[in-house]
Every structure is written in structure tokens, then in C-alpha cells.
Short mmCIF file of C-alpha atoms in Angstrom, two decimals:
data_model
loop_
_atom_site.label_atom_id
_atom_site.label_comp_id
_atom_site.label_asym_id
_atom_site.label_seq_id
_atom_site.Cartn_x
_atom_site.Cartn_y
_atom_site.Cartn_z
CA MET A 7 55.27 85.24 126.48
CA ARG A 8 58.55 86.54 127.81
CA ASP A 9 61.90 84.50 127.02
CA GLN A 10 62.24 83.62 130.54
CA THR A 11 59.02 82.20 131.13
CA ASP A 12 59.61 79.24 129.14
CA ALA A 13 63.48 79.40 129.02
CA PRO A 14 65.73 76.17 128.65
CA SER A 15 66.59 74.57 131.86
CA ALA A 16 70.01 74.41 133.39
CA SER A 17 71.26 71.24 131.40
CA ARG A 18 73.13 73.24 129.29
CA ALA A 19 74.51 71.66 125.71
CA GLU A 20 78.17 71.06 125.03
CA ALA A 21 79.24 73.58 122.32
CA GLY A 22 78.78 70.80 119.69
CA VAL A 23 75.20 70.12 120.15
CA GLY A 24 72.89 71.13 117.11
CA ALA A 25 75.55 71.69 114.76
CA GLY A 26 73.65 69.04 112.38
CA VAL A 27 70.84 71.51 112.39
CA GLY A 28 68.80 71.96 109.43
CA ALA A 29 66.83 68.81 108.90
CA GLY A 30 63.43 69.63 107.18
CA SER A 31 64.05 73.42 106.85
CA GLU A 32 61.90 73.81 103.31
CA VAL A 33 59.35 71.29 102.28
CA VAL A 34 60.18 72.28 98.35
CA ALA A 35 63.25 73.70 97.07
CA GLY A 36 62.83 76.90 95.30
CA PRO A 37 63.97 76.84 91.67
CA ASP A 38 67.24 78.89 92.46
CA VAL A 39 68.49 76.67 95.11
CA PRO A 40 70.61 73.44 94.39
CA PRO A 41 69.08 70.41 95.30
CA ALA A 42 71.87 69.77 98.05
CA ALA A 43 70.95 73.15 99.62
CA THR A 44 67.45 72.31 99.85
CA ARG A 45 68.12 71.58 103.51
CA ALA A 46 69.30 75.03 104.07
CA GLY A 47 70.37 75.07 107.77
CA THR A 48 73.13 72.43 106.80
CA GLY A 49 74.88 74.81 104.80
CA GLU A 50 75.68 71.95 102.32
CA GLY A 51 75.58 72.61 98.30
CA ALA A 52 75.34 76.55 98.33
CA PRO A 53 77.88 78.62 96.49
CA ALA A 54 80.63 80.15 98.32
CA PRO A 55 82.25 83.52 98.76
CA ALA A 56 85.98 84.10 97.90
CA SER A 57 86.54 86.04 101.15
CA ALA A 58 86.48 82.76 103.18
CA PRO A 59 87.98 79.77 101.45
CA GLY A 60 86.03 76.16 102.07
CA VAL A 61 82.96 78.20 102.88
CA ARG A 62 79.80 78.35 100.50
CA HIS A 63 77.24 81.16 100.45
CA ALA A 64 73.64 80.60 99.37
CA ARG A 65 72.87 82.43 96.35
CA PRO A 66 70.17 85.46 97.38
CA ARG A 67 66.83 83.99 97.63
CA PRO A 68 63.51 85.79 95.86
CA LEU A 69 62.03 88.52 97.69
CA GLY A 70 58.75 88.05 99.06
CA GLU A 71 58.43 84.22 97.82
CA HIS A 72 55.86 81.99 99.64
CA ARG A 73 57.25 78.92 101.27
CA LEU A 74 56.21 75.97 103.18
CA TRP A 75 57.85 74.85 106.45
CA PRO A 76 57.89 71.91 108.77
CA ARG A 77 55.50 72.39 111.55
CA SER A 78 57.94 72.33 114.30
CA PHE A 79 62.06 73.69 114.31
CA ALA A 80 62.46 71.98 117.88
CA ASP A 81 65.18 70.14 116.19
CA ARG A 82 67.19 73.18 116.06
CA LEU A 83 67.24 73.57 119.72
CA THR A 84 70.70 73.36 121.42
CA THR A 85 69.34 72.49 124.69
CA PRO A 86 65.99 70.82 125.72
CA LEU A 87 62.93 73.35 126.77
CA PRO A 88 62.07 73.14 130.57
CA GLY A 89 60.44 70.55 132.44
CA MET A 90 57.94 70.82 135.21
CA ARG A 91 60.71 70.52 137.77
CA ALA A 92 62.69 73.44 136.53
CA LEU A 93 59.38 75.67 136.50
CA ALA A 94 58.56 74.48 139.96
CA ARG A 95 62.16 75.69 141.09
CA LEU A 96 61.67 78.90 139.55
CA ALA A 97 58.20 79.67 141.17
CA ARG A 98 59.73 78.52 144.43
CA GLU A 99 62.79 80.78 144.33
CA GLY A 100 60.79 83.55 143.06
CA ALA A 101 63.66 85.17 141.14
CA PHE A 102 61.81 87.19 138.36
CA ARG A 103 62.80 90.43 139.03
CA PRO A 104 65.82 92.39 140.96
CA GLY A 105 65.52 93.19 144.53
CA PRO A 106 64.91 96.88 145.71
CA GLU A 107 68.63 97.24 145.75
CA GLY A 108 68.98 95.93 142.01
CA LEU A 109 66.31 98.45 141.09
CA ARG A 110 67.55 101.52 142.79
CA GLY A 111 70.09 101.98 139.78
CA ILE A 112 67.14 102.74 137.24
CA PRO A 113 68.18 106.57 137.50
CA ASP A 114 71.60 105.76 136.41
CA LEU A 115 70.73 104.05 133.21
CA PRO A 116 72.45 105.91 130.25
CA TYR A 117 69.82 107.82 128.33
CA ALA A 118 71.01 110.56 126.05
CA PRO A 119 68.68 110.84 122.99
CA ALA A 120 69.90 113.00 120.20
CA PRO A 121 69.13 113.84 116.60
CA LEU A 122 70.18 111.11 114.07
CA PRO A 123 73.42 112.26 112.50
CA ALA A 124 73.88 112.46 108.62
CA VAL A 125 75.25 109.62 106.98
CA ALA A 126 77.92 109.76 104.13
CA ALA A 127 77.64 107.32 101.32
CA GLY A 128 79.82 104.15 102.20
CA THR A 129 79.49 104.71 105.92
CA VAL A 130 77.59 102.68 108.59
CA SER A 131 75.75 104.38 111.17
CA VAL A 132 73.77 102.46 114.29
CA THR A 133 71.26 104.32 116.71
CA TRP A 134 70.39 102.25 119.72
CA ALA A 135 66.71 102.88 120.56
CA GLY A 136 66.56 100.69 123.38
CA HIS A 137 66.78 96.79 123.95
CA ALA A 138 67.60 95.13 120.49
CA SER A 139 65.83 97.98 118.61
CA TRP A 140 68.43 99.63 116.56
CA ILE A 141 68.39 102.09 113.71
CA LEU A 142 70.70 100.67 111.13
CA ARG A 143 72.08 102.88 108.08
CA ILE A 144 73.90 100.76 105.88
CA GLY A 145 74.53 100.99 102.04
CA GLY A 146 71.93 103.77 101.70
CA LEU A 147 69.13 101.52 103.51
CA THR A 148 67.68 102.70 106.98
CA VAL A 149 67.07 99.35 108.99
CA LEU A 150 65.10 98.58 112.11
CA THR A 151 66.11 95.48 114.06
CA ASP A 152 63.42 93.89 116.43
CA PRO A 153 61.44 97.46 116.66
CA VAL A 154 59.89 98.02 119.98
CA TRP A 155 58.64 101.23 120.41
CA SER A 156 55.77 100.38 122.72
CA ARG A 157 55.92 101.54 126.40
CA ARG A 158 54.72 98.14 127.79
CA ILE A 159 55.23 94.54 126.43
CA LEU A 160 53.16 91.71 127.68
CA GLY A 161 54.14 90.30 131.30
CA THR A 162 56.65 92.98 131.99
CA PRO A 163 56.55 96.39 133.82
CA ALA A 164 56.64 99.46 131.61
CA ARG A 165 60.04 100.50 130.04
CA MET A 166 62.85 102.00 132.49
CA THR A 167 64.04 104.05 129.86
CA PRO A 168 62.13 105.86 127.06
CA VAL A 169 62.74 104.91 123.70
CA GLY A 170 65.55 106.72 122.38
CA VAL A 171 64.35 108.21 119.14
CA ARG A 172 60.81 109.38 118.81
CA TRP A 173 58.90 107.45 115.75
CA GLU A 174 58.22 110.92 114.54
CA GLU A 175 61.80 111.64 113.89
CA LEU A 176 62.75 108.53 112.08
CA PRO A 177 63.97 108.59 108.40
CA PRO A 178 62.01 106.48 106.01
CA VAL A 179 62.33 103.05 106.97
CA ASP A 180 63.45 100.66 104.04
CA ALA A 181 63.50 97.35 105.82
CA VAL A 182 62.81 95.72 109.25
CA VAL A 183 64.77 92.65 110.49
CA ILE A 184 63.24 90.35 113.19
CA SER A 185 65.17 87.76 114.94
CA HIS A 186 62.41 86.19 116.51
CA ASN A 187 58.96 86.06 117.86
CA HIS A 188 59.01 86.74 121.61
CA TYR A 189 57.35 89.63 122.50
CA ASP A 190 60.20 91.96 123.36
CA HIS A 191 61.59 91.29 119.71
CA LEU A 192 58.33 91.34 117.69
CA ASP A 193 55.82 93.76 118.59
CA ALA A 194 52.68 94.24 116.79
CA PRO A 195 51.55 97.76 117.96
CA THR A 196 54.93 98.97 116.78
CA LEU A 197 54.82 97.14 113.33
CA LYS A 198 51.37 98.27 112.90
CA ARG A 199 53.06 101.91 112.59
CA LEU A 200 54.89 101.04 109.16
CA PRO A 201 53.45 101.05 105.53
CA ARG A 202 52.09 97.74 104.88
CA ALA A 203 54.63 97.87 101.82
CA THR A 204 57.70 97.95 104.20
CA PRO A 205 59.86 94.98 103.19
CA LEU A 206 60.51 92.27 106.31
CA PHE A 207 63.19 89.79 106.61
CA VAL A 208 61.93 87.37 109.44
CA PRO A 209 62.75 83.72 110.37
CA ALA A 210 61.15 80.84 108.44
CA GLY A 211 57.52 80.17 109.33
CA LEU A 212 56.96 83.85 110.53
CA ALA A 213 55.78 85.38 107.53
CA ARG A 214 52.40 84.07 107.94
CA TRP A 215 51.88 86.11 110.91
CA CYS A 216 53.09 89.28 109.00
CA ARG A 217 50.93 88.65 105.82
CA ARG A 218 48.10 88.47 108.20
CA ARG A 219 48.78 91.69 109.68
CA GLY A 220 48.86 93.29 105.86
CA PHE A 221 52.37 93.41 104.83
CA THR A 222 52.79 92.43 101.39
CA ARG A 223 56.92 92.26 101.19
CA VAL A 224 58.01 89.82 103.74
CA THR A 225 60.91 87.28 103.13
CA GLU A 226 61.16 84.61 105.38
CA LEU A 227 65.01 82.65 105.47
CA ASP A 228 65.98 79.54 106.98
CA TRP A 229 69.64 79.62 108.66
CA TRP A 230 72.40 80.47 106.06
CA GLU A 231 70.12 81.78 103.68
CA ALA A 232 70.19 85.34 102.34
CA ALA A 233 68.41 87.58 100.21
CA GLU A 234 69.34 91.28 98.79
CA LEU A 235 67.55 94.94 98.67
CA GLY A 236 69.12 97.62 97.50
CA GLY A 237 72.87 96.46 97.38
CA VAL A 238 72.54 95.15 100.78
CA ARG A 239 72.58 91.47 101.94
CA PHE A 240 70.44 90.12 104.66
CA GLU A 241 71.82 86.67 105.71
CA PHE A 242 70.10 84.94 108.52
CA VAL A 243 72.07 82.96 110.75
CA PRO A 244 71.87 80.71 113.76
CA ALA A 245 71.33 81.50 117.70
CA HIS A 246 70.95 79.48 120.63
CA HIS A 247 67.53 80.53 121.57
CA TRP A 248 64.17 79.59 120.77
CA SER A 249 60.44 80.66 119.66
CA LYS A 250 57.18 81.08 121.46
CA ARG A 251 54.31 83.38 121.34
CA SER A 252 51.33 81.61 122.78
CA LEU A 253 50.62 78.67 125.22
CA ILE A 254 50.71 76.06 122.00
CA ASP A 255 53.19 77.39 119.19
CA ALA A 256 56.71 76.48 121.07
CA CYS A 257 59.53 76.39 118.13
CA ARG A 258 56.74 76.79 115.54
CA THR A 259 58.93 79.53 113.90
CA LEU A 260 62.60 79.67 113.67
CA TRP A 261 65.15 82.14 115.60
CA GLY A 262 68.49 83.60 114.88
CA GLY A 263 70.24 86.70 114.15
CA TRP A 264 71.19 88.59 110.93
CA MET A 265 74.42 89.69 109.03
CA LEU A 266 73.88 92.55 106.94
CA SER A 267 76.66 93.52 104.41
CA THR A 268 77.21 95.65 101.36
CA ALA A 269 78.57 94.74 98.10
CA THR A 270 81.94 95.29 97.63
CA ALA A 271 81.26 97.01 94.15
CA THR A 272 79.24 99.17 96.03
CA ALA A 273 81.32 99.84 99.10
CA THR A 274 83.05 103.51 99.49
CA ALA A 275 86.64 103.20 98.83
CA THR A 276 87.71 105.30 102.14
CA ALA A 277 89.01 103.37 105.19
CA ASP A 278 87.78 103.84 108.60
CA SER A 279 90.29 105.33 111.02
CA ALA A 280 90.51 102.19 112.98
CA GLY A 281 92.23 100.10 110.24
CA GLY A 282 89.28 99.53 107.92
CA ARG A 283 89.98 98.27 104.33
CA PRO A 284 89.57 100.30 101.43
CA GLY A 285 86.91 99.27 98.74
CA ALA A 286 85.81 96.47 101.06
CA ALA A 287 82.28 95.63 101.92
CA ARG A 288 81.00 96.85 105.27
CA LYS A 289 79.37 93.87 107.46
CA VAL A 290 77.28 94.37 110.64
CA TYR A 291 76.09 91.44 112.44
CA PHE A 292 72.76 91.68 114.63
CA ALA A 293 72.27 88.80 116.99
CA GLY A 294 68.83 89.31 118.10
CA ASP A 295 68.65 87.23 121.38
CA THR A 296 71.04 84.27 122.24
CA GLY A 297 73.09 82.37 124.75
CA TYR A 298 76.54 81.88 124.46
CA GLY A 299 77.78 78.66 122.08
CA HIS A 300 79.44 77.14 119.19
CA TRP A 301 77.63 79.42 116.49
CA PHE A 302 79.70 82.64 117.03
CA GLY A 303 82.96 80.73 115.89
CA GLU A 304 80.96 79.31 112.92
CA ILE A 305 79.31 82.84 111.77
CA GLY A 306 82.85 84.42 112.15
CA ARG A 307 84.57 81.48 109.81
CA ARG A 308 81.68 82.43 107.37
CA HIS A 309 82.08 85.76 107.45
CA PRO A 310 85.45 87.16 107.97
CA GLY A 311 85.93 90.87 108.88
CA ILE A 312 82.90 91.74 110.77
CA ASP A 313 82.94 95.67 111.29
CA LEU A 314 80.30 95.75 114.24
CA ALA A 315 78.54 93.15 116.18
CA LEU A 316 75.59 94.23 118.25
CA LEU A 317 75.58 91.61 121.16
CA PRO A 318 72.79 91.09 124.04
CA ILE A 319 74.41 91.52 127.44
CA GLY A 320 71.43 91.46 129.86
CA ALA A 321 68.34 89.40 131.06
CA TYR A 322 70.61 86.79 132.35
CA ALA A 323 69.86 85.84 136.15
CA PRO A 324 69.23 83.35 137.82
CA ARG A 325 71.84 81.59 135.70
CA TRP A 326 70.69 78.37 136.07
CA TRP A 327 67.63 79.34 134.45
CA LEU A 328 68.69 81.53 131.64
CA ARG A 329 72.22 80.52 130.56
CA ASP A 330 71.21 78.37 127.58
CA VAL A 331 69.40 81.26 125.74
CA HIS A 332 70.70 84.66 127.14
CA ALA A 333 74.41 85.55 127.23
CA ASN A 334 76.03 87.28 130.08
CA PRO A 335 78.29 89.98 129.75
CA GLU A 336 81.50 88.06 129.81
CA GLU A 337 80.03 85.51 127.18
CA ALA A 338 78.93 88.32 124.84
CA VAL A 339 82.65 89.91 125.08
CA GLN A 340 83.90 85.97 124.36
CA ALA A 341 81.29 85.86 121.36
CA CYS A 342 82.70 88.99 119.81
CA MET A 343 86.05 87.50 119.88
CA ASP A 344 84.64 84.41 118.44
CA LEU A 345 83.23 86.20 115.79
CA GLY A 346 86.44 88.03 114.94
CA ALA A 347 84.13 91.38 114.88
CA ARG A 348 86.53 94.57 115.33
CA ARG A 349 83.84 96.44 117.50
CA MET A 350 81.02 95.43 119.94
CA ALA A 351 77.90 97.29 121.01
CA PRO A 352 76.02 95.95 123.52
CA MET A 353 72.12 95.54 123.84
CA HIS A 354 69.29 93.93 125.45
CA TRP A 355 69.72 95.77 128.64
CA GLY A 356 68.48 98.59 130.72
CA THR A 357 65.02 98.84 128.91
CA PHE A 358 62.92 96.18 130.08
CA VAL A 359 62.90 94.35 133.67
CA LEU A 360 63.28 90.52 132.36
CA SER A 361 65.29 88.95 134.86
CA SER A 362 66.66 89.26 138.38
CA GLU A 363 70.14 90.88 137.95
CA PRO A 364 70.69 94.65 139.18
CA VAL A 365 69.86 96.95 136.17
CA MET A 366 73.33 98.62 136.01
CA GLU A 367 75.14 95.32 136.49
CA PRO A 368 75.56 94.36 132.77
CA LEU A 369 77.18 97.45 131.67
CA GLN A 370 79.69 97.26 134.53
CA ARG A 371 80.24 93.92 133.95
CA VAL A 372 80.58 94.28 129.98
CA ARG A 373 83.28 96.92 130.58
CA ALA A 374 85.24 95.02 132.93
CA ALA A 375 85.02 91.85 130.72
CA TRP A 376 86.37 94.14 127.85
CA THR A 377 89.17 95.64 129.64
CA ARG A 378 90.45 92.30 130.90
CA THR A 379 90.55 91.26 127.01
CA GLY A 380 93.06 94.12 126.26
CA LEU A 381 91.20 95.26 123.13
CA PRO A 382 90.98 98.95 122.28
CA ARG A 383 88.57 100.71 124.76
CA GLU A 384 86.93 102.68 121.70
CA HIS A 385 86.10 99.56 120.21
CA LEU A 386 83.57 98.81 122.78
CA TRP A 387 80.45 100.95 121.63
CA ASP A 388 78.88 100.69 125.14
CA LEU A 389 76.02 103.60 123.92
CA PRO A 390 73.32 105.15 125.96
CA VAL A 391 69.77 104.63 124.78
CA GLY A 392 69.53 107.49 122.10
CA ALA A 393 73.02 107.80 121.13
CA SER A 394 74.64 106.99 117.68
CA ARG A 395 77.94 105.99 116.39
CA ALA A 396 79.24 105.66 112.89
CA LEU A 397 82.23 103.80 110.92
#
């Protein structure tokens, strides 16, 4: 089911709502988790990183462990799900798609597929395949984010732009991260193309869905939990969103974003030309799908020195319907600043028609918002679909 079909209503929560999440994340604590960290979403009782005084980071959880979770994660919502009045208003207004004028921008959508660049040791490279799908190469691993290579997803017209990288041109995939279970982020036909031994990192409650499809290395995490693979740390972080895949499973699985970072000990000693830190870990934040709110500041506090934030800028109109679950371009830029990220790469636009804003508007607005901040223009990585950038 598409995000806007059941998006939270216009009663937007204040920034602090939901700050006390985590009640009932895991029924049984694993042997490597201190008792105080059993309720992982609270962030309490976990070990701390030296880079952020006063912030405690959990020890990595074992890869592929089988875990028990509550039946619902509705207590993590930062706004309530919509009622019949909101649904009736949406049906009455019929604001599901852009009008003819808004769709005329489809030929102008930026699409520039190119061969994947070679990646030197210690560097990070991102390639935008479209929507929230990235080919992220970090710490020697090739990681796919929310991979959707299908031409069409449930309930939407076909893609406006083709996938930026042909599946056959991908290097071997070392891992996949999934932000949540909506159809434009969790695409079963795409995942079926992967070897079943591919490591998957997924939100709490979603491993069962993956294992039913034959995947044998599935690691599901709660907010602020992490696991490690090949020297790269995968930490699941909160988002202002929700989950649903059928008529009866709203909020049965968790939703969030991912912080991928290399270990300092294995990071390259070369600084990037824009002022990177010699020998420091690289950090890339993948937001998945989210509205704007207090979590960005908290993520930035726990993870100082983010090199690149992959942030959604599309599917935001009508605003009264989508503001709680989809950031608009100006909010995405503010989120980048809240995170303290050095660079921002926009995503979640220009691929599927999910809402009613003109198809080129997200790019125009994010560029204008970035200019108003006075930040270096070269730090806005507004890539065409299929293009790559490295740091």
C-alpha cells in the first residue's frame, strides 16, 4: 500500500512527541545486551562512543539472530493514523496526482546513467538508482538501500524515469538495508533477484517476511541498535513515519533510517578535499522515508561528523495529508542542518508519481532552499538518476 494511502492526518505532533519511544521493543534481551538496554528504543543503558560525550551506543548485535517482538509498534508513531474524516476529505479533493501542467515536467526529469566509478580504498561512493534506491560503496562493501528495480509498484503508474543502473551492471551486493515495508521501499520482485545468502538489515519485525522468501542472513534491529559486517557498522535510527503492507498489518513492523559508518581503525588516512578528517570514520546517513521532526537533531547528537545525508524531498502534497510522514524540500534542508551533515543528496522524487506536487518542483525547491542557507553549493549532491559521486 502506498504511503499516502494511509498517511497520518493533519494533526501534526509537536517536536517532542514520541521522544519516549521504545516501550516493548524486544520481549527477551539477548545475552550481549545489558538489562537496562532491553528496551532498545529508549537508548538507555547502552555503551557510549568517545566522539559524542554523554551519548551511549549499543554494542553490535549478532548477525542473523532470531528475536521476539511486540505485536505492534504503534507506540512509536509521532502522530496518529488518519481517521475516516481525513480519508473522506482526500477522496473529496481527489489530490492524488499532479495535474496535466505538473506532469509536463516528466521529460525534464534528470536522468544520466553512467558506468559505476571505480572506488579507491577508504573512499565512499553513492550512485542514485532512483527513488530511495542507492548503490552505496563504503568500507569495501557494496550496499543497496531500499532496492526497487521494478518498473511498477502496487497502485502507482509506471516509473517516470528508468532505473539508473541496470541490474546486470551491479557489482556483487554485500548487503541490503531496508527502511520500512511500504511497497516503494520493500520490493519483493527486486529482492528475489538477490542470492538468498545476501545479508539483509531490516527493521524490527520484518525478518519473518524475509525468511519466508528464503533469505538466510537477516538481521532485524530496533532503533539505536547496530550490527557490524566487514568492518562497517549498520545502526538503525528513528524516523517520523509508519508501516503497512496489507489491510490488517498497520505498524506491525518498525520503520526508520540507517547510519552506516566505517571503523576508525580501518578508515583511510587521506582527508577529503572539502575538509574531511584524516584517519576518521566515514558516516553516511540514509533516512529512508520520513517527515520532519525532532529525531534529526537527536541522530546528529549521537553521530557527530556525518559526511553525507541521503534525504527524501518528494511526495509531500497535499501538505495537510502528508506533512507528518514526508518532508518537503525545505524541511529536508533543515534536517540536514539539524543532523550536522556536511553534504546532502536528495532522493525520493522523480521516480514514482506518489502525490500531487508538480514532478520537477522538489528539485527546484531544494536548490532554492539550499541557496538560502549559504552552505557551499557543491555540498548539495542533487544527482540525476544514474549518476554517482564519491568522497
